[in-house]
Short mmCIF file of C-alpha atoms in Angstrom, two decimals:
data_model
loop_
_atom_site.label_atom_id
_atom_site.label_comp_id
_atom_site.label_asym_id
_atom_site.label_seq_id
_atom_site.Cartn_x
_atom_site.Cartn_y
_atom_site.Cartn_z
CA MET A 1 35.62 27.65 249.36
CA SER A 2 36.20 28.88 245.87
CA THR A 3 33.88 31.18 244.04
CA THR A 4 33.83 31.09 240.30
CA THR A 5 32.90 34.34 238.63
CA SER A 6 32.17 34.48 234.88
CA HIS A 7 33.26 37.66 233.13
CA THR A 8 32.01 38.77 229.74
CA PRO A 9 34.84 39.63 227.36
CA GLU A 10 35.15 43.34 226.60
CA SER A 11 35.52 42.65 222.88
CA GLU A 12 32.02 41.24 222.68
CA GLY A 13 29.26 43.80 222.39
CA PRO A 14 25.79 43.55 223.84
CA SER A 15 23.87 40.57 222.61
CA ARG A 16 21.24 41.20 219.89
CA PRO A 17 17.64 40.73 220.98
CA ALA A 18 15.99 37.64 219.73
CA ARG A 19 13.45 38.00 216.90
CA LEU A 20 9.89 37.95 217.99
CA ILE A 21 8.76 36.50 214.65
CA GLN A 22 11.15 33.98 213.23
CA ASN A 23 10.06 34.28 209.59
CA GLU A 24 9.71 38.08 209.32
CA SER A 25 11.73 40.00 206.72
CA THR A 26 13.18 43.38 207.68
CA THR A 27 14.68 46.24 205.75
CA GLU A 28 17.47 48.46 207.07
CA ILE A 29 16.83 52.19 206.63
CA PRO A 30 19.88 54.47 206.82
CA VAL A 31 19.45 57.44 209.20
CA HIS A 32 21.61 60.54 209.03
CA LEU A 33 21.94 62.45 212.29
CA LEU A 34 22.11 66.18 211.71
CA PHE A 35 24.06 66.95 214.91
CA ARG A 36 26.98 64.67 214.05
CA ASP A 37 30.01 66.41 212.61
CA GLU A 38 30.74 64.13 209.66
CA PRO A 39 31.48 64.72 205.98
CA ASP A 40 28.60 64.78 203.55
CA PRO A 41 27.47 61.26 202.86
CA VAL A 42 27.50 59.98 199.34
CA SER A 43 23.99 60.02 197.93
CA VAL A 44 22.92 56.53 197.04
CA PRO A 45 19.82 56.02 194.95
CA LEU A 46 17.31 54.02 196.93
CA ARG A 47 14.62 51.86 195.48
CA PRO A 48 11.06 52.32 196.67
CA ALA A 49 10.52 50.49 199.93
CA VAL A 50 8.45 47.45 199.21
CA VAL A 51 7.72 45.00 201.98
CA GLY A 52 7.68 41.49 200.60
CA ARG A 53 5.20 38.92 201.64
CA ARG A 54 5.93 36.94 204.78
CA GLN A 55 6.52 33.30 204.25
CA GLY A 56 3.76 31.07 205.47
CA THR A 57 1.32 33.87 206.40
CA GLY A 58 -0.35 34.43 203.02
CA GLU A 59 0.06 38.20 203.36
CA GLN A 60 0.14 40.13 200.07
CA PRO A 61 2.73 42.83 199.38
CA ARG A 62 1.71 46.14 200.89
CA PHE A 63 2.88 48.37 198.02
CA ARG A 64 3.29 47.90 194.32
CA ARG A 65 4.49 50.51 191.92
CA PRO A 66 1.89 51.04 189.15
CA VAL A 67 3.13 50.54 185.64
CA PRO A 68 2.56 53.75 183.63
CA ALA A 69 0.58 53.33 180.45
CA LYS A 70 2.51 53.93 177.28
CA PRO A 71 1.21 56.88 175.26
CA SER A 72 -0.18 56.15 171.85
CA PRO A 73 2.40 56.71 169.12
CA VAL A 74 2.05 59.94 167.17
CA PRO A 75 2.40 59.44 163.41
CA LYS A 76 5.50 61.08 162.02
CA VAL A 77 5.29 63.08 158.83
CA ASP A 78 8.09 63.42 156.34
CA PRO A 79 9.51 66.96 156.76
CA ALA A 80 9.77 67.25 152.98
CA LEU A 81 6.00 66.81 152.65
CA VAL A 82 5.05 70.34 153.65
CA GLU A 83 3.05 72.49 151.28
CA ARG A 84 5.01 75.24 149.59
CA PRO A 85 4.18 77.44 146.58
CA ALA A 86 5.40 76.27 143.20
CA ARG A 87 7.08 78.50 140.63
CA VAL A 88 4.76 79.37 137.77
CA LEU A 89 4.62 82.11 135.15
CA PRO A 90 1.71 84.16 133.87
CA GLY A 91 -0.20 82.62 131.01
CA SER A 92 0.90 85.41 128.66
CA ALA A 93 4.46 84.06 128.80
CA GLY A 94 3.30 80.67 127.54
CA VAL A 95 1.16 82.21 124.81
CA LEU A 96 4.09 84.37 123.67
CA ALA A 97 6.46 81.38 123.62
CA GLY A 98 3.98 79.31 121.64
CA ALA A 99 3.40 82.11 119.16
CA CYS A 100 7.15 82.53 118.68
CA GLY A 101 7.48 78.80 118.02
CA MET A 102 4.75 78.89 115.40
CA ALA A 103 6.30 81.92 113.77
CA GLY A 104 9.67 80.17 113.71
CA CYS A 105 8.17 77.10 112.01
CA LEU A 106 6.46 79.34 109.43
CA ALA A 107 9.65 81.26 108.74
CA THR A 108 11.64 78.04 108.38
CA SER A 109 9.09 76.68 105.92
CA TRP A 110 9.32 79.91 103.87
CA TRP A 111 13.09 79.72 104.00
CA ALA A 112 13.10 76.12 102.77
CA GLY A 113 10.51 76.90 100.08
CA ALA A 114 7.96 74.51 101.54
CA LEU A 115 5.13 77.04 101.72
CA PRO A 116 2.55 76.93 98.91
CA PRO A 117 2.50 80.03 96.66
CA LEU A 118 -1.04 80.88 97.75
CA VAL A 119 0.05 81.03 101.42
CA VAL A 120 3.04 83.16 100.51
CA GLU A 121 0.83 85.60 98.61
CA ALA A 122 -1.78 85.66 101.37
CA LEU A 123 0.86 86.46 103.98
CA GLY A 124 2.48 89.04 101.73
CA LEU A 125 5.89 87.36 101.92
CA PRO A 126 8.51 87.80 99.19
CA SER A 127 9.45 84.83 97.10
CA SER A 128 11.95 82.63 98.90
CA ALA A 129 15.23 81.34 97.60
CA ALA A 130 14.02 77.75 98.02
CA ALA A 131 17.09 76.59 99.87
CA GLY A 132 15.53 73.17 100.47
CA LEU A 133 15.31 71.05 103.62
CA GLY A 134 18.85 70.66 104.81
CA PRO A 135 20.30 70.02 108.24
CA VAL A 136 20.09 73.68 109.17
CA GLN A 137 16.41 73.86 108.26
CA TRP A 138 15.63 70.69 110.19
CA ALA A 139 17.41 72.10 113.24
CA ALA A 140 15.40 75.32 112.95
CA TYR A 141 12.21 73.26 112.68
CA ALA A 142 13.13 71.31 115.81
CA GLY A 143 13.93 74.41 117.84
CA ALA A 144 10.82 76.33 116.80
CA GLY A 145 8.57 73.28 117.27
CA ALA A 146 9.99 72.60 120.72
CA LEU A 147 9.45 76.23 121.70
CA GLY A 148 5.86 76.13 120.48
CA LEU A 149 5.06 72.84 122.23
CA PHE A 150 6.78 73.98 125.40
CA GLY A 151 4.85 77.26 125.40
CA PHE A 152 1.38 75.97 124.60
CA GLY A 153 1.81 72.68 126.49
CA GLY A 154 2.46 74.47 129.79
CA LEU A 155 -0.71 76.53 129.76
CA ALA A 156 -3.06 75.70 132.64
CA ARG A 157 -6.19 77.25 134.11
CA GLY A 158 -6.47 77.63 137.85
CA ARG A 159 -9.91 77.54 139.46
CA THR A 160 -11.16 78.89 142.76
CA GLY A 161 -11.19 76.17 145.39
CA ARG A 162 -8.89 73.89 143.39
CA ALA A 163 -5.13 73.44 143.54
CA TRP A 164 -2.42 71.71 141.54
CA VAL A 165 0.12 69.46 143.27
CA LEU A 166 3.23 69.33 141.09
CA GLY A 167 5.84 66.57 141.02
CA LEU A 168 8.88 65.72 138.95
CA PHE A 169 10.21 62.14 138.80
CA GLY A 170 8.44 61.26 142.04
CA ARG A 171 9.59 64.36 143.94
CA TYR A 172 7.29 67.06 145.27
CA ARG A 173 7.90 70.39 143.54
CA GLY A 174 5.21 72.62 145.05
CA THR A 175 1.52 73.51 145.04
CA VAL A 176 -0.26 76.01 142.81
CA ARG A 177 -3.27 77.77 144.36
CA ARG A 178 -3.45 80.62 141.83
CA THR A 179 -6.47 81.21 139.65
CA GLY A 180 -6.71 82.20 136.01
CA LEU A 181 -4.42 81.41 133.07
CA MET A 182 -0.85 80.51 133.98
CA TRP A 183 2.11 78.64 132.61
CA VAL A 184 3.45 75.55 134.37
CA ASN A 185 6.45 73.55 133.31
CA PRO A 186 4.95 70.81 131.07
CA MET A 187 7.50 68.30 132.35
CA LEU A 188 5.92 68.40 135.81
CA LEU A 189 3.20 65.94 136.76
CA ARG A 190 0.00 67.77 137.78
CA ARG A 191 -2.50 66.42 140.28
CA ARG A 192 -5.65 68.38 140.95
CA ILE A 193 -7.03 68.46 144.50
CA ASP A 194 -10.10 70.11 145.99
CA VAL A 195 -9.29 72.57 148.80
CA ARG A 196 -12.82 73.90 149.37
CA LEU A 197 -14.79 73.48 152.57
CA ARG A 198 -16.57 70.16 152.15
CA HIS A 199 -19.08 68.07 154.07
CA TRP A 200 -19.46 64.33 154.01
CA ARG A 201 -22.58 62.44 155.06
CA SER A 202 -21.67 58.88 155.90
CA GLU A 203 -23.68 55.75 155.48
CA PRO A 204 -24.80 53.91 158.67
CA MET A 205 -21.67 52.95 160.61
CA PRO A 206 -21.37 50.57 163.57
CA ALA A 207 -21.39 52.27 166.97
CA ALA A 208 -22.38 51.54 170.58
CA ASP A 209 -23.92 53.36 173.52
CA ALA A 210 -22.57 53.62 177.05
CA SER A 211 -24.07 50.21 177.92
CA GLY A 212 -22.48 48.48 174.93
CA VAL A 213 -25.69 48.07 172.91
CA ALA A 214 -24.97 47.86 169.18
CA LEU A 215 -26.11 50.91 167.20
CA ARG A 216 -25.94 52.32 163.69
CA ALA A 217 -24.98 55.99 163.35
CA VAL A 218 -24.98 58.37 160.39
CA VAL A 219 -22.55 61.25 160.93
CA LEU A 220 -21.92 64.54 159.15
CA VAL A 221 -18.27 65.60 158.81
CA VAL A 222 -17.27 69.14 157.85
CA TRP A 223 -13.66 69.26 156.67
CA ARG A 224 -11.20 70.61 154.14
CA VAL A 225 -7.68 69.96 152.89
CA ARG A 226 -5.25 72.26 154.68
CA ASP A 227 -1.91 70.86 153.48
CA THR A 228 -2.13 69.58 149.90
CA ALA A 229 1.28 67.91 149.94
CA ARG A 230 0.49 65.68 152.91
CA ALA A 231 -3.05 64.93 151.78
CA MET A 232 -2.03 63.97 148.24
CA LEU A 233 1.39 62.40 148.74
CA GLY A 234 1.45 61.40 152.41
CA ILE A 235 -1.29 58.77 152.06
CA GLU A 236 -2.89 56.87 149.21
CA ASP A 237 -6.38 58.36 149.49
CA HIS A 238 -7.16 61.10 152.01
CA GLU A 239 -10.95 60.62 151.75
CA THR A 240 -10.65 56.92 152.59
CA TYR A 241 -8.35 57.80 155.48
CA LEU A 242 -10.90 60.29 156.83
CA ARG A 243 -13.60 57.62 156.69
CA ALA A 244 -11.37 55.23 158.65
CA CYS A 245 -10.75 57.94 161.28
CA VAL A 246 -14.50 58.42 161.71
CA GLU A 247 -15.05 54.66 162.11
CA VAL A 248 -12.31 54.47 164.77
CA ALA A 249 -13.78 57.43 166.65
CA LEU A 250 -17.25 55.84 166.65
CA ALA A 251 -15.74 52.68 168.10
CA ARG A 252 -14.18 54.68 170.97
CA VAL A 253 -16.92 57.21 171.80
CA PRO A 254 -20.33 56.03 173.08
CA VAL A 255 -23.24 57.43 171.07
CA GLU A 256 -26.68 57.87 172.56
CA LEU A 257 -30.09 57.68 170.92
CA PRO A 258 -31.98 60.93 170.20
CA GLY A 259 -33.67 62.42 173.23
CA SER A 260 -31.01 61.41 175.75
CA GLY A 261 -29.46 64.91 175.84
CA ARG A 262 -25.90 63.66 175.22
CA GLY A 263 -25.65 64.29 171.50
CA ALA A 264 -23.59 67.46 171.94
CA THR A 265 -21.08 65.72 174.21
CA ALA A 266 -20.65 62.85 171.76
CA GLY A 267 -20.23 65.30 168.88
CA GLU A 268 -17.49 67.21 170.70
CA ALA A 269 -15.62 64.01 171.55
CA LEU A 270 -15.92 62.72 167.97
CA THR A 271 -14.69 66.04 166.57
CA ARG A 272 -11.71 66.09 168.90
CA LEU A 273 -10.63 62.52 168.07
CA VAL A 274 -11.11 62.76 164.31
CA ALA A 275 -9.35 66.15 164.14
CA ALA A 276 -6.36 64.78 166.07
CA ASP A 277 -6.09 61.71 163.80
CA ALA A 278 -6.51 63.64 160.54
CA ALA A 279 -4.23 66.60 161.32
CA PRO A 280 -0.92 64.79 160.55
CA VAL A 281 -2.03 64.14 156.95
CA GLY A 282 -3.06 67.73 156.24
CA ILE A 283 -6.83 67.41 156.79
CA GLU A 284 -8.58 69.99 158.95
CA VAL A 285 -11.79 68.73 160.58
CA PHE A 286 -14.25 71.31 161.92
CA SER A 287 -17.11 69.17 163.23
CA VAL A 288 -18.30 65.57 163.43
CA HIS A 289 -21.91 65.23 164.59
CA PRO A 290 -24.28 62.25 164.55
CA LEU A 291 -27.32 62.89 162.36
CA ARG A 292 -29.27 59.68 162.90
CA VAL A 293 -28.74 57.00 165.52
CA GLU A 294 -30.74 53.78 165.61
CA TYR A 295 -30.40 50.27 166.94
CA ALA A 296 -28.50 47.71 164.92
CA PRO A 297 -30.68 45.22 163.00
CA GLU A 298 -29.66 42.30 165.20
CA VAL A 299 -30.88 43.99 168.41
CA ALA A 300 -33.55 46.33 167.04
CA ALA A 301 -36.52 44.03 167.76
CA ALA A 302 -35.43 43.16 171.30
CA MET A 303 -34.64 46.78 172.20
CA HIS A 304 -37.95 47.92 170.71
CA ARG A 305 -39.85 45.50 172.96
CA ARG A 306 -37.77 46.57 175.92
CA ARG A 307 -38.45 50.21 175.25
CA ILE A 308 -42.19 49.61 174.92
CA ALA A 309 -42.18 47.70 178.20
CA ALA A 310 -40.33 50.52 179.93
CA LEU A 311 -42.77 53.10 178.59
CA ASP A 312 -45.71 50.94 179.68
CA ALA A 313 -44.28 50.55 183.16
CA GLN A 314 -43.69 54.28 183.37
CA HIS A 315 -47.26 54.94 182.28
CA ARG A 316 -48.64 52.50 184.83
CA ALA A 317 -46.58 54.09 187.59
CA SER A 318 -47.84 57.55 186.68
CA VAL A 319 -51.48 56.34 186.59
CA LEU A 320 -51.12 54.64 189.97
CA THR A 321 -49.57 57.76 191.48
CA SER A 322 -52.41 59.87 190.13
CA VAL A 323 -55.07 57.45 191.48
CA VAL A 324 -53.47 57.35 194.93
CA ASP A 325 -53.31 61.15 195.06
CA SER A 326 -56.96 61.40 194.02
CA VAL A 327 -58.10 58.88 196.63
CA GLU A 328 -56.10 60.61 199.35
CA ASP A 329 -57.49 63.99 198.42
CA THR A 330 -61.09 62.67 198.36
CA VAL A 331 -60.87 60.94 201.74
CA THR A 332 -59.15 63.94 203.31
CA ARG A 333 -61.83 66.34 202.12
CA LEU A 334 -64.66 64.13 203.30
CA THR A 335 -63.23 63.74 206.80
CA MET A 336 -62.02 67.34 207.23
CA ARG A 337 -65.38 68.85 206.25
CA GLY A 338 -67.23 66.53 208.59
CA LEU A 339 -69.38 64.96 205.93
CA VAL A 340 -68.67 61.45 207.18
CA GLU A 341 -67.21 59.87 210.27
CA LEU A 342 -65.16 56.79 209.45
CA ASP A 343 -63.44 54.26 211.62
CA ASP A 344 -60.43 52.26 210.41
CA TYR A 345 -62.52 49.53 208.80
CA GLU A 346 -64.77 51.95 206.96
CA ARG A 347 -61.81 54.07 205.89
CA LYS A 348 -60.09 51.04 204.37
CA ALA A 349 -63.25 49.99 202.57
CA LEU A 350 -63.77 53.50 201.19
CA VAL A 351 -60.16 53.70 199.99
CA LYS A 352 -60.54 50.34 198.29
CA ASP A 353 -63.77 51.30 196.52
CA LEU A 354 -62.40 54.67 195.39
CA THR A 355 -59.22 53.10 194.10
CA VAL A 356 -61.17 50.56 192.04
CA ALA A 357 -63.46 53.27 190.69
CA PHE A 358 -60.64 55.66 189.75
CA CYS A 359 -58.57 52.90 188.12
CA ALA A 360 -61.59 51.78 186.08
CA GLY A 361 -62.24 55.36 185.01
CA ARG A 362 -58.62 55.91 183.99
CA GLY A 363 -58.63 52.64 182.08
CA ASP A 364 -61.75 53.62 180.08
CA ALA A 365 -60.30 57.07 179.37
CA SER A 366 -57.01 55.65 178.08
CA ALA A 367 -58.81 53.06 175.96
#
């Protein structure tokens, strides 16, 4: 009798357990045992563990990484467009240069003999040699005339609250904020800009409340030009740009009608947004507050009827509450003082009659 014994080969390891779910997907997670004496493992960047959906079960993924929102781009300003003081001279220097040019022209005319005798006698000049108008005289005329034009042509008057933005061949050369008489290079292009504290009252602009109802808002903006170079050269028209910033802010911030108690919050939000948008172009905004808020023409009639209905319902509710309180107080006093003894039927009838009487009285009083 032979017995057959089956031996498992030593090279084969223990058999892997069968999967309980045939279509499940698994993820291997490496585990590092602290008590094992091994060299430091190489750090491998791991992706976030995301369990995919199981085929045929309709199960959704358990984890999804949210996509971060991209920040709004910040407008970049040319580093060269930063306000800096321009080089100017006192006005006396221009007056002196112009006077020297005029004196040079007069002396050249006397030298060439072109002055009338009456002028010579009035000025007390000696009789000239009458050298005539030669090349030397013409050169002297040109030099003296250029000096006179250059001196008088560069005179400018600076005013308080105004500034000059200077440019030469399309390049920014500085800003003049000085007041009084001064001399500016006449070759420079001058652009006057107002740097005073200013306020702007807008016309009705489109807006919306927290519920999305169309409104029209009139806002008051208090602002001034802080950097003249950016305001004048960075954009085409800084006042138009400020208006556009206000319109964008009204489209983003909900505005409430007067009496809601949220006007201050809307004003702070509008000021913050407009100031952030206008700062890169050299405009400093101090406050943006709604002055008048009303419904847009297309929804004004419907919202007016809705508001009247809400006020009427509120009035009716207040009248009914007052009538019920009066009836309850009357019935309670009558029963507590022992003036009447009422059963349930009589109590209901009395409450009904009192309610009708009080409602009729309130209706006559309101009419």
